[in-house]
């Protein structure tokens, strides 16, 4: 899913009804310390290859590539040819490979899903788009959405199109179409919800009327306490300060109404997602295939707090009808802003595009076939880069360069966590693994309980900070001065990563 916050799921502390995801938590393993990257396309590049985004083509997002990065190796702005996708590998091993939803890994014909291993695909190629049939794009540079089916452009969508419903229908159809072949399937269902523009069916929006009139500060407190009650964070963990939004009490009545409506629509989008996921799982259960299927659920980054201030959006968004009565309908184009994003992150600092916990620690669940424990929590530090290696190990599929020269291609550097699902304590080395990330010049290093972060204001100080996440998951107490040796150790690891991944920092504005 796209831009879902940690506490948007009921089982993780939220008030939005998500019975199907809650059931997935009960029937599988909740990965409580799972990282994505700060934004969508770098995460997707790592998800499908097991290779770091700086090597796979997404050292930065295509839309925000700085002039000094453009054209450099690892900064192509599309999934490059020096990586092999999990779909290519599984397809070569006899799997049917199926995809529905957001791609965001390149829009040229030789870059779309059909060119990267998916035998059948119904894909929206951009980073975001209207969820309805009007095919509105996401920025002034990308005003029209691009949809493609099996490599062929789609010029129009059905009048009743709604993204979450359409992608759900399509992946079920693809699975059913190949059932008689006897081949196993790999299905990549990449919802665009709840990414802006916030849009949802009115009957779902109506279910949340008045629910968020209390404001984002109160919602954050409620979700934060729920996280504690569920044992997801320490009982004495401090709540981070609000950084970006205006205080709720400082808003006018009209501003409060607009803000509350945005969150109502967002919640409706999450509800629709849960319903769609439930339909897929129920369908597999009904055909007897669920107990022979690995199900992996995750968000691509933390909640989205943009105010559309970047030039890509500031001249694009004003053309839409964003009056209170039209928010959430076709023809509107809003996000819910930093207040609700920080509320969704709850115990964690920041939101999408930042390397603090709110931007990169994401909800993740894996449900394995029979024989694996149910209802477990796994607190090992894991990452999206580990997903492809896990799938390959679980399916017995070997990684190969598929005819490409070994010295011209990047092998996965992620590590399978399949063994940790059966016995979370089996691999003691997992607790000492170092995970490093960078995007927009914002940086982080994680090892065990320790995390070093360097990012720009308002979410940072532009200097390296150090936190102990076991006691302080919200990154509220900077220990850089009191623990200089630990900080130096992590910075040494960062320097190694910086060189091995040939990082190029953007010159100019960072992120959005």
CSV table of C-alpha atoms in Angstrom, one decimal:
chain,number,residue,atom,x,y,z
A,1,UNK,CA,0.0,0.0,0.0
A,2,UNK,CA,1.0,3.6,-0.6
A,3,UNK,CA,1.8,6.1,2.3
A,4,UNK,CA,0.0,4.1,5.0
A,5,UNK,CA,1.0,5.1,8.6
A,6,UNK,CA,2.0,2.8,11.4
A,7,UNK,CA,-1.2,3.3,13.4
A,8,UNK,CA,-3.7,3.3,10.5
A,9,UNK,CA,-4.2,-0.5,11.2
A,10,UNK,CA,-6.4,-1.4,14.1
A,11,UNK,CA,-4.0,-4.1,15.4
A,12,UNK,CA,-1.3,-1.5,15.5
A,13,UNK,CA,-3.2,1.2,17.4
A,14,UNK,CA,-5.7,2.8,15.0
A,15,UNK,CA,-9.4,3.5,15.2
A,16,UNK,CA,-10.1,2.8,11.5
A,17,UNK,CA,-11.8,-0.6,11.1
A,18,UNK,CA,-9.3,-2.9,9.5
A,19,UNK,CA,-10.7,-6.4,10.3
A,20,UNK,CA,-8.9,-8.1,7.5
A,21,UNK,CA,-5.5,-6.7,8.2
A,22,UNK,CA,-6.1,-7.4,11.9
A,23,UNK,CA,-6.8,-11.0,11.0
A,24,UNK,CA,-3.6,-11.1,9.0
A,25,UNK,CA,-1.7,-10.0,12.1
A,26,UNK,CA,-3.3,-12.8,14.1
A,27,UNK,CA,-2.7,-15.4,11.4
A,28,UNK,CA,0.9,-14.4,10.6
A,29,UNK,CA,3.9,-12.5,11.9
A,30,UNK,CA,3.9,-8.8,12.6
A,31,UNK,CA,7.3,-7.3,11.8
A,32,UNK,CA,7.5,-4.6,14.4
A,33,UNK,CA,10.9,-3.1,13.3
A,34,UNK,CA,10.6,-3.1,9.5
A,35,UNK,CA,12.1,-0.4,7.3
A,36,UNK,CA,11.3,1.0,3.9
A,37,UNK,CA,13.0,4.0,2.4
A,38,UNK,CA,11.6,7.6,2.9
A,39,UNK,CA,9.6,7.5,-0.4
A,40,UNK,CA,7.9,5.2,-2.8
A,41,UNK,CA,10.0,4.5,-6.0
A,42,UNK,CA,13.3,3.8,-4.1
A,43,UNK,CA,11.4,1.4,-1.9
A,44,UNK,CA,9.8,-0.3,-4.9
A,45,UNK,CA,13.2,-0.7,-6.5
A,46,UNK,CA,14.5,-2.5,-3.5
A,47,UNK,CA,11.4,-4.5,-2.9
A,48,UNK,CA,11.5,-6.1,-6.4
A,49,UNK,CA,15.3,-6.7,-6.5
A,50,UNK,CA,16.9,-7.0,-3.1
A,51,UNK,CA,19.4,-4.4,-4.3
A,52,UNK,CA,20.0,-1.0,-2.7
A,53,UNK,CA,18.1,1.8,-4.4
A,54,UNK,CA,21.3,3.7,-5.2
A,55,UNK,CA,22.5,0.8,-7.3
A,56,UNK,CA,19.1,-0.1,-8.8
A,57,UNK,CA,18.4,3.3,-10.4
A,58,UNK,CA,16.7,5.2,-7.7
A,59,UNK,CA,19.5,7.0,-5.8
A,60,UNK,CA,16.8,9.7,-6.0
A,61,UNK,CA,13.3,9.9,-7.2
A,62,UNK,CA,12.9,10.6,-10.9
A,63,UNK,CA,10.7,13.6,-10.2
A,64,UNK,CA,13.1,15.2,-7.8
A,65,UNK,CA,16.4,14.3,-9.4
A,66,UNK,CA,18.9,17.1,-8.9
A,67,UNK,CA,20.9,18.3,-11.9
A,68,UNK,CA,24.2,17.0,-10.5
A,69,UNK,CA,22.6,13.5,-10.1
A,70,UNK,CA,20.9,13.1,-13.5
A,71,UNK,CA,22.5,10.6,-15.9
A,72,UNK,CA,24.9,9.2,-13.3
A,73,UNK,CA,25.0,5.4,-12.6
A,74,UNK,CA,22.4,4.5,-10.0
A,75,UNK,CA,20.5,7.7,-10.7
A,76,UNK,CA,18.7,6.8,-13.9
A,77,UNK,CA,15.2,7.5,-12.4
A,78,UNK,CA,14.0,4.1,-13.6
A,79,UNK,CA,14.8,0.5,-12.7
A,80,UNK,CA,18.0,0.0,-14.5
A,81,UNK,CA,19.3,-3.1,-16.3
A,82,UNK,CA,22.0,-3.9,-13.7
A,83,UNK,CA,19.4,-5.6,-11.5
A,84,UNK,CA,17.2,-8.6,-11.9
A,85,UNK,CA,13.6,-8.5,-10.6
A,86,UNK,CA,12.0,-11.2,-8.5
A,87,UNK,CA,9.3,-11.5,-11.2
A,88,UNK,CA,12.0,-12.3,-13.8
A,89,UNK,CA,13.5,-14.9,-11.5
A,90,UNK,CA,10.2,-16.6,-10.5
A,91,UNK,CA,9.0,-16.4,-14.1
A,92,UNK,CA,12.1,-18.3,-15.2
A,93,UNK,CA,11.4,-20.8,-12.5
A,94,UNK,CA,7.9,-21.7,-13.8
A,95,UNK,CA,5.7,-19.1,-12.0
A,96,UNK,CA,2.9,-17.1,-13.5
A,97,UNK,CA,3.9,-13.5,-12.7
A,98,UNK,CA,1.0,-11.0,-12.2
A,99,UNK,CA,0.8,-7.4,-11.3
A,100,UNK,CA,-1.9,-4.8,-10.7
A,101,UNK,CA,-1.5,-1.3,-9.4
A,102,UNK,CA,1.2,1.3,-9.1
A,103,UNK,CA,4.5,0.8,-10.9
A,104,UNK,CA,6.5,4.0,-10.6
A,105,UNK,CA,9.7,2.3,-11.8
A,106,UNK,CA,9.9,3.7,-15.3
A,107,UNK,CA,7.3,4.6,-18.0
A,108,UNK,CA,9.1,3.9,-21.2
A,109,UNK,CA,8.0,0.6,-23.0
A,110,UNK,CA,11.3,-1.1,-22.0
A,111,UNK,CA,10.8,0.0,-18.4
A,112,UNK,CA,7.3,-1.1,-17.6
A,113,UNK,CA,6.2,-4.2,-15.8
A,114,UNK,CA,5.9,-6.3,-19.0
A,115,UNK,CA,9.5,-5.6,-19.7
A,116,UNK,CA,10.7,-6.5,-16.2
A,117,UNK,CA,9.2,-9.9,-15.8
A,118,UNK,CA,5.5,-9.6,-15.3
A,119,UNK,CA,3.6,-11.8,-17.8
A,120,UNK,CA,0.4,-10.0,-17.1
A,121,UNK,CA,0.0,-6.5,-15.7
A,122,UNK,CA,-2.5,-3.7,-15.3
A,123,UNK,CA,-0.3,-0.8,-14.2
A,124,UNK,CA,-0.5,2.9,-13.4
A,125,UNK,CA,3.0,4.0,-14.2
A,126,UNK,CA,3.3,7.3,-12.3
A,127,UNK,CA,3.9,8.0,-8.6
A,128,UNK,CA,0.3,9.1,-8.1
A,129,UNK,CA,-3.0,9.8,-9.9
A,130,UNK,CA,-6.6,10.4,-9.4
A,131,UNK,CA,-8.3,7.3,-8.1
A,132,UNK,CA,-11.2,7.8,-10.5
A,133,UNK,CA,-11.7,7.4,-14.2
A,134,UNK,CA,-10.7,11.0,-15.2
A,135,UNK,CA,-7.0,9.9,-15.4
A,136,UNK,CA,-5.7,13.1,-13.8
A,137,UNK,CA,-2.0,12.8,-13.1
A,138,UNK,CA,0.0,14.1,-10.1
A,139,UNK,CA,2.1,17.2,-11.0
A,140,UNK,CA,2.4,20.0,-13.5
A,141,UNK,CA,4.9,17.9,-15.4
A,142,UNK,CA,2.7,14.8,-15.3
A,143,UNK,CA,-0.8,16.1,-15.7
A,144,UNK,CA,-2.3,12.9,-17.1
A,145,UNK,CA,-1.9,9.4,-15.6
A,146,UNK,CA,-0.4,6.7,-17.7
A,147,UNK,CA,-2.1,3.3,-17.6
A,148,UNK,CA,-0.8,0.2,-19.5
A,149,UNK,CA,-2.0,-3.3,-19.8
A,150,UNK,CA,0.6,-5.9,-20.8
A,151,UNK,CA,2.7,-3.2,-22.3
A,152,UNK,CA,-0.1,-1.5,-24.3
A,153,UNK,CA,-1.4,2.0,-23.4
A,154,UNK,CA,-4.9,2.4,-22.1
A,155,UNK,CA,-6.6,5.5,-23.4
A,156,UNK,CA,-9.6,5.5,-21.1
A,157,UNK,CA,-11.0,3.8,-18.0
A,158,UNK,CA,-14.5,2.5,-17.2
A,159,UNK,CA,-16.8,5.2,-15.8
A,160,UNK,CA,-17.2,3.4,-12.4
A,161,UNK,CA,-13.4,3.0,-12.0
A,162,UNK,CA,-12.0,3.4,-8.5
A,163,UNK,CA,-8.4,2.4,-8.1
A,164,UNK,CA,-8.6,0.1,-5.0
A,165,UNK,CA,-11.6,-1.8,-6.4
A,166,UNK,CA,-10.2,-2.1,-9.9
A,167,UNK,CA,-6.8,-3.4,-8.8
A,168,UNK,CA,-8.5,-5.9,-6.5
A,169,UNK,CA,-10.7,-7.1,-9.3
A,170,UNK,CA,-7.8,-7.4,-11.7
A,171,UNK,CA,-5.4,-9.4,-9.5
A,172,UNK,CA,-8.2,-11.9,-8.7
A,173,UNK,CA,-9.0,-12.3,-12.4
A,174,UNK,CA,-5.3,-12.8,-13.2
A,175,UNK,CA,-5.0,-15.5,-10.5
A,176,UNK,CA,-8.2,-17.2,-11.8
A,177,UNK,CA,-7.2,-17.1,-15.4
A,178,UNK,CA,-4.2,-19.3,-14.8
A,179,UNK,CA,-5.6,-21.7,-12.3
A,180,UNK,CA,-6.0,-24.5,-14.9
A,181,UNK,CA,-2.3,-24.4,-15.9
A,182,UNK,CA,-1.1,-26.0,-12.7
A,183,UNK,CA,1.6,-23.4,-12.4
A,184,UNK,CA,2.1,-21.5,-9.1
A,185,UNK,CA,1.7,-17.7,-9.2
A,186,UNK,CA,3.5,-14.6,-8.0
A,187,UNK,CA,1.1,-11.7,-7.6
A,188,UNK,CA,2.2,-8.1,-6.9
A,189,UNK,CA,-0.8,-6.0,-5.8
A,190,UNK,CA,0.4,-2.4,-5.5
A,191,UNK,CA,-2.5,-0.2,-4.4
A,192,UNK,CA,-2.2,3.5,-4.9
A,193,UNK,CA,-4.3,4.2,-1.8
A,194,UNK,CA,-4.1,6.1,0.5
A,195,UNK,CA,-1.7,8.3,-1.5
A,196,UNK,CA,-3.1,11.7,-2.4
A,197,UNK,CA,-5.3,12.9,-4.0
A,198,UNK,CA,-7.5,11.8,-1.2
A,199,UNK,CA,-10.6,10.3,-2.8
A,200,UNK,CA,-13.1,7.7,-1.6
A,201,UNK,CA,-16.7,6.5,-2.2
A,202,UNK,CA,-19.1,8.8,-0.4
A,203,UNK,CA,-20.8,5.9,1.5
A,204,UNK,CA,-17.4,5.0,3.1
A,205,UNK,CA,-16.6,8.7,3.9
A,206,UNK,CA,-19.9,9.1,5.6
A,207,UNK,CA,-19.0,6.4,8.1
A,208,UNK,CA,-16.4,8.7,9.6
A,209,UNK,CA,-18.4,11.9,9.8
A,210,UNK,CA,-17.4,13.8,12.9
A,211,UNK,CA,-14.8,11.2,13.9
A,212,UNK,CA,-11.9,13.6,13.5
A,213,UNK,CA,-13.4,16.8,14.8
A,214,UNK,CA,-11.2,16.4,17.9
A,215,UNK,CA,-8.1,17.3,15.8
A,216,UNK,CA,-4.8,15.8,15.0
A,217,UNK,CA,-3.2,16.4,18.5
A,218,UNK,CA,-5.9,14.4,20.2
A,219,UNK,CA,-5.8,11.7,17.6
A,220,UNK,CA,-2.0,11.3,18.0
A,221,UNK,CA,-2.4,11.0,21.8
A,222,UNK,CA,-5.1,8.4,21.4
A,223,UNK,CA,-3.1,6.3,19.0
A,224,UNK,CA,0.0,6.7,21.0
A,225,UNK,CA,-1.7,5.3,24.1
A,226,UNK,CA,-3.1,2.5,22.1
A,227,UNK,CA,0.4,1.6,20.9
A,228,UNK,CA,1.4,1.4,24.5
A,229,UNK,CA,-1.6,-0.7,25.5
A,230,UNK,CA,-0.8,-3.2,22.7
A,231,UNK,CA,2.8,-3.5,23.8
A,232,UNK,CA,4.1,-2.0,20.6
A,233,UNK,CA,6.2,0.6,22.3
A,234,UNK,CA,7.7,0.9,25.9
A,235,UNK,CA,5.3,2.0,28.6
A,236,UNK,CA,7.6,4.9,29.5
A,237,UNK,CA,8.3,6.0,25.9
A,238,UNK,CA,8.0,9.8,25.5
A,239,UNK,CA,5.7,11.1,22.7
A,240,UNK,CA,7.5,13.3,20.1
A,241,UNK,CA,6.6,17.0,19.9
A,242,UNK,CA,4.5,18.1,17.0
A,243,UNK,CA,6.8,19.8,14.5
A,244,UNK,CA,5.1,20.9,11.4
A,245,UNK,CA,1.4,21.7,11.8
A,246,UNK,CA,-0.4,24.7,13.2
A,247,UNK,CA,-2.0,23.9,16.7
A,248,UNK,CA,-5.5,22.7,16.2
A,249,UNK,CA,-6.9,25.3,18.5
A,250,UNK,CA,-5.4,28.0,16.4
A,251,UNK,CA,-7.4,27.0,13.4
A,252,UNK,CA,-10.7,28.7,12.4
A,253,UNK,CA,-13.9,26.8,12.4
A,254,UNK,CA,-13.7,26.6,8.6
A,255,UNK,CA,-10.1,25.4,8.7
A,256,UNK,CA,-11.0,22.7,11.2
A,257,UNK,CA,-13.9,21.5,9.0
A,258,UNK,CA,-11.7,21.2,6.0
A,259,UNK,CA,-9.0,19.4,8.0
A,260,UNK,CA,-11.5,17.0,9.6
A,261,UNK,CA,-13.0,16.2,6.2
A,262,UNK,CA,-9.6,15.3,4.7
A,263,UNK,CA,-9.0,12.8,7.5
A,264,UNK,CA,-12.5,11.4,7.0
A,265,UNK,CA,-11.7,10.7,3.4
A,266,UNK,CA,-8.3,9.3,4.3
A,267,UNK,CA,-9.9,6.9,6.7
A,268,UNK,CA,-12.4,5.8,4.1
A,269,UNK,CA,-9.5,5.0,1.7
A,270,UNK,CA,-7.9,2.8,4.4
A,271,UNK,CA,-11.2,1.1,5.0
A,272,UNK,CA,-11.6,0.4,1.2
A,273,UNK,CA,-8.1,-1.0,1.2
A,274,UNK,CA,-8.9,-3.4,4.0
A,275,UNK,CA,-12.0,-4.5,2.2
A,276,UNK,CA,-10.0,-5.1,-1.0
A,277,UNK,CA,-7.3,-7.1,0.8
A,278,UNK,CA,-10.0,-9.1,2.5
A,279,UNK,CA,-11.6,-10.0,-0.9
A,280,UNK,CA,-8.3,-11.3,-2.2
A,281,UNK,CA,-7.6,-13.4,0.9
A,282,UNK,CA,-11.2,-14.7,1.0
A,283,UNK,CA,-10.9,-15.7,-2.7
A,284,UNK,CA,-7.7,-17.6,-2.0
A,285,UNK,CA,-9.3,-19.2,1.0
A,286,UNK,CA,-12.3,-20.2,-1.0
A,287,UNK,CA,-10.2,-21.9,-3.7
A,288,UNK,CA,-8.1,-23.7,-1.1
A,289,UNK,CA,-5.0,-21.9,-2.1
A,290,UNK,CA,-4.4,-19.6,0.9
A,291,UNK,CA,-2.6,-22.3,3.0
A,292,UNK,CA,-0.1,-22.8,0.2
A,293,UNK,CA,0.5,-19.1,-0.3
A,294,UNK,CA,2.9,-16.6,1.2
A,295,UNK,CA,1.2,-13.3,1.9
A,296,UNK,CA,3.4,-10.2,2.5
A,297,UNK,CA,1.8,-6.9,3.4
A,298,UNK,CA,3.7,-3.6,3.8
A,299,UNK,CA,3.6,0.2,3.2
A,300,UNK,CA,6.1,1.8,0.9
A,301,UNK,CA,7.0,4.6,3.4
A,302,UNK,CA,5.5,6.5,6.3
A,303,UNK,CA,2.4,8.8,6.1
A,304,UNK,CA,2.5,11.7,3.7
A,305,UNK,CA,2.7,15.2,5.2
A,306,UNK,CA,3.3,17.3,2.1
A,307,UNK,CA,1.6,20.7,1.9
A,308,UNK,CA,2.1,20.8,-1.9
A,309,UNK,CA,4.5,23.7,-1.6
A,310,UNK,CA,7.0,22.2,-4.1
A,311,UNK,CA,6.8,23.9,-7.5
A,312,UNK,CA,5.8,20.6,-9.1
A,313,UNK,CA,2.5,20.8,-7.1
A,314,UNK,CA,2.0,24.5,-6.3
A,315,UNK,CA,0.9,25.4,-9.9
A,316,UNK,CA,-1.0,22.1,-10.4
A,317,UNK,CA,-3.3,21.7,-7.3
A,318,UNK,CA,-5.1,25.1,-7.5
A,319,UNK,CA,-6.9,24.1,-10.7
A,320,UNK,CA,-9.1,21.6,-8.8
A,321,UNK,CA,-12.3,22.0,-7.0
A,322,UNK,CA,-11.2,21.7,-3.4
A,323,UNK,CA,-14.1,23.3,-1.6
A,324,UNK,CA,-15.2,21.5,1.6
A,325,UNK,CA,-18.2,19.9,-0.1
A,326,UNK,CA,-16.1,18.4,-2.9
A,327,UNK,CA,-13.2,17.1,-1.0
A,328,UNK,CA,-12.8,13.4,-1.7
A,329,UNK,CA,-14.8,13.4,-4.9
A,330,UNK,CA,-13.7,13.2,-8.5
A,331,UNK,CA,-12.3,16.5,-9.5
A,332,UNK,CA,-10.8,17.3,-6.1
A,333,UNK,CA,-7.1,17.1,-5.3
A,334,UNK,CA,-6.0,17.3,-1.6
A,335,UNK,CA,-3.5,15.7,0.8
A,336,UNK,CA,-4.1,15.7,4.5
A,337,UNK,CA,-1.0,17.6,5.5
A,338,UNK,CA,1.6,17.3,8.3
A,339,UNK,CA,-0.9,17.4,11.2
A,340,UNK,CA,-2.6,14.1,10.4
A,341,UNK,CA,0.6,12.6,9.1
A,342,UNK,CA,2.3,13.2,12.5
A,343,UNK,CA,-0.8,11.8,14.2
A,344,UNK,CA,-0.6,8.7,12.0
A,345,UNK,CA,3.1,8.2,12.9
A,346,UNK,CA,2.1,8.5,16.6
A,347,UNK,CA,5.1,7.3,18.6
A,348,UNK,CA,7.5,8.1,15.8
A,349,UNK,CA,9.1,11.3,14.7
A,350,UNK,CA,8.4,12.8,11.2
A,351,UNK,CA,6.7,11.4,8.1
A,352,UNK,CA,7.3,10.5,4.5
A,353,UNK,CA,10.5,11.8,2.9
A,354,UNK,CA,12.4,11.9,6.2
A,355,UNK,CA,14.8,9.2,7.6
A,356,UNK,CA,13.4,9.6,11.2
A,357,UNK,CA,11.3,6.7,12.3
A,358,UNK,CA,8.0,8.2,11.1
A,359,UNK,CA,9.2,8.3,7.6
A,360,UNK,CA,10.7,4.9,7.3
A,361,UNK,CA,9.4,2.4,9.9
A,362,UNK,CA,6.4,1.0,8.3
A,363,UNK,CA,3.6,-1.6,9.0
A,364,UNK,CA,4.6,-5.0,7.7
A,365,UNK,CA,3.0,-8.4,8.1
A,366,UNK,CA,3.9,-11.8,6.6
A,367,UNK,CA,1.6,-14.8,6.7
A,368,UNK,CA,3.3,-18.1,5.9
A,369,UNK,CA,1.7,-21.4,4.9
A,370,UNK,CA,0.7,-24.1,7.5
A,371,UNK,CA,3.5,-25.1,9.8
A,372,UNK,CA,4.6,-21.7,10.7
A,373,UNK,CA,3.7,-20.0,14.0
A,374,UNK,CA,0.6,-17.8,14.1
A,375,UNK,CA,0.2,-14.4,15.8
A,376,UNK,CA,3.9,-13.8,16.4
A,377,UNK,CA,5.7,-10.5,16.7
A,378,UNK,CA,9.2,-10.3,15.2
A,379,UNK,CA,11.3,-7.4,16.5
A,380,UNK,CA,14.4,-8.0,14.4
A,381,UNK,CA,15.5,-5.0,12.4
A,382,UNK,CA,14.4,-6.0,8.9
A,383,UNK,CA,14.1,-4.0,5.6
A,384,UNK,CA,12.4,-4.0,2.3
A,385,UNK,CA,15.7,-5.0,0.8
A,386,UNK,CA,15.2,-8.4,2.5
A,387,UNK,CA,11.9,-9.3,0.8
A,388,UNK,CA,13.1,-10.6,-2.5
A,389,UNK,CA,15.8,-12.8,-0.8
A,390,UNK,CA,13.1,-14.1,1.5
A,391,UNK,CA,10.8,-15.0,-1.3
A,392,UNK,CA,13.6,-16.7,-3.2
A,393,UNK,CA,14.5,-18.9,-0.2
A,394,UNK,CA,10.9,-19.7,0.6
A,395,UNK,CA,10.1,-20.8,-2.9
A,396,UNK,CA,13.5,-22.5,-3.5
A,397,UNK,CA,14.2,-20.3,-6.5
A,398,UNK,CA,17.9,-19.6,-7.1
A,399,UNK,CA,19.2,-16.1,-8.0
A,400,UNK,CA,20.9,-16.0,-11.3
A,401,UNK,CA,21.9,-13.1,-13.6
A,402,UNK,CA,19.5,-14.5,-16.3
A,403,UNK,CA,22.1,-14.4,-19.1
A,404,UNK,CA,23.6,-11.1,-18.1
A,405,UNK,CA,27.3,-10.8,-17.3
A,406,UNK,CA,28.1,-11.2,-13.6
A,407,UNK,CA,30.3,-8.2,-13.6
A,408,UNK,CA,27.6,-6.0,-15.1
A,409,UNK,CA,24.9,-6.8,-12.6
A,410,UNK,CA,24.2,-6.2,-8.9
A,411,UNK,CA,23.5,-9.2,-6.7
A,412,UNK,CA,21.0,-8.8,-3.9
A,413,UNK,CA,22.5,-7.5,-0.7
A,414,UNK,CA,19.4,-8.1,1.4
A,415,UNK,CA,19.2,-11.2,3.6
A,416,UNK,CA,16.4,-13.7,3.8
A,417,UNK,CA,14.4,-13.6,7.1
A,418,UNK,CA,12.5,-16.8,6.4
A,419,UNK,CA,14.3,-18.7,9.2
A,420,UNK,CA,13.5,-15.9,11.6
A,421,UNK,CA,9.8,-16.5,11.1
A,422,UNK,CA,9.9,-20.0,12.5
A,423,UNK,CA,12.3,-19.0,15.3
A,424,UNK,CA,12.8,-15.3,15.9
A,425,UNK,CA,15.8,-15.9,18.1
A,426,UNK,CA,17.6,-18.3,15.8
A,427,UNK,CA,20.0,-15.8,14.2
A,428,UNK,CA,21.7,-13.8,16.9
A,429,UNK,CA,23.7,-11.9,14.2
A,430,UNK,CA,20.4,-10.3,13.1
A,431,UNK,CA,20.4,-8.1,16.2
A,432,UNK,CA,23.8,-6.6,15.2
A,433,UNK,CA,23.1,-6.1,11.5
A,434,UNK,CA,23.7,-2.6,10.3
A,435,UNK,CA,21.0,-1.0,8.0
A,436,UNK,CA,21.9,2.3,6.3
A,437,UNK,CA,19.7,4.6,4.2
A,438,UNK,CA,19.9,7.9,2.4
A,439,UNK,CA,17.5,10.0,0.3
A,440,UNK,CA,17.6,13.7,-0.5
A,441,UNK,CA,20.8,14.0,1.5
A,442,UNK,CA,18.8,12.8,4.6
A,443,UNK,CA,20.7,9.9,6.3
A,444,UNK,CA,20.3,7.2,8.9
A,445,UNK,CA,22.2,4.3,10.3
A,446,UNK,CA,20.5,1.6,12.5
A,447,UNK,CA,22.2,-1.2,14.5
A,448,UNK,CA,20.3,-2.9,17.3
A,449,UNK,CA,18.7,-0.3,19.5
A,450,UNK,CA,20.9,2.5,18.2
A,451,UNK,CA,20.1,4.8,15.4
A,452,UNK,CA,22.0,7.8,14.0
A,453,UNK,CA,20.1,10.4,12.0
A,454,UNK,CA,21.1,13.4,10.0
A,455,UNK,CA,18.4,15.5,8.3
A,456,UNK,CA,17.4,19.0,7.7
A,457,UNK,CA,15.0,21.1,9.8
A,458,UNK,CA,12.2,21.0,10.9
A,459,UNK,CA,12.7,17.3,11.5
A,460,UNK,CA,16.4,17.5,12.3
A,461,UNK,CA,19.2,19.9,13.0
A,462,UNK,CA,21.4,19.2,9.9
A,463,UNK,CA,23.9,17.6,12.3
A,464,UNK,CA,24.1,13.9,13.2
A,465,UNK,CA,21.9,12.9,16.1
A,466,UNK,CA,22.0,9.6,18.1
A,467,UNK,CA,19.0,7.8,19.7
A,468,UNK,CA,18.4,4.6,21.6
A,469,UNK,CA,15.2,3.4,20.1
A,470,UNK,CA,14.6,0.7,22.7
A,471,UNK,CA,13.9,3.5,25.2
A,472,UNK,CA,13.1,6.3,22.9
A,473,UNK,CA,11.3,5.2,19.7
A,474,UNK,CA,10.2,8.8,19.0
A,475,UNK,CA,13.8,10.0,18.8
A,476,UNK,CA,13.3,12.7,21.4
A,477,UNK,CA,16.6,12.5,23.4
A,478,UNK,CA,19.7,13.2,21.4
A,479,UNK,CA,22.6,11.1,22.8
A,480,UNK,CA,25.3,12.3,20.3
A,481,UNK,CA,27.3,14.1,23.0
A,482,UNK,CA,27.0,11.5,25.8
A,483,UNK,CA,27.7,8.5,23.5
A,484,UNK,CA,30.4,9.7,21.1
A,485,UNK,CA,31.9,6.3,20.6
A,486,UNK,CA,28.7,4.7,19.5
A,487,UNK,CA,28.0,7.6,17.1
A,488,UNK,CA,31.5,7.3,15.7
A,489,UNK,CA,30.9,3.5,15.2
A,490,UNK,CA,27.7,4.2,13.2
A,491,UNK,CA,29.2,6.9,11.2
A,492,UNK,CA,32.1,4.6,10.2
A,493,UNK,CA,29.4,2.2,8.9
A,494,UNK,CA,27.8,5.0,7.0
A,495,UNK,CA,31.1,6.0,5.4
A,496,UNK,CA,31.5,2.4,4.1
A,497,UNK,CA,28.0,2.4,2.7
A,498,UNK,CA,28.5,5.8,1.1
A,499,UNK,CA,31.5,4.5,-0.9
A,500,UNK,CA,30.1,1.1,-1.8
A,501,UNK,CA,26.9,2.6,-3.1
A,502,UNK,CA,28.5,5.6,-4.9
A,503,UNK,CA,26.2,8.1,-3.3
A,504,UNK,CA,25.8,11.5,-5.0
A,505,UNK,CA,24.1,14.1,-2.7
A,506,UNK,CA,21.7,16.5,-4.4
A,507,UNK,CA,22.8,20.1,-4.8
A,508,UNK,CA,19.9,22.4,-4.1
A,509,UNK,CA,16.6,21.8,-2.4
A,510,UNK,CA,16.2,18.5,-0.5
A,511,UNK,CA,13.0,16.5,-0.9
A,512,UNK,CA,9.6,18.0,-0.9
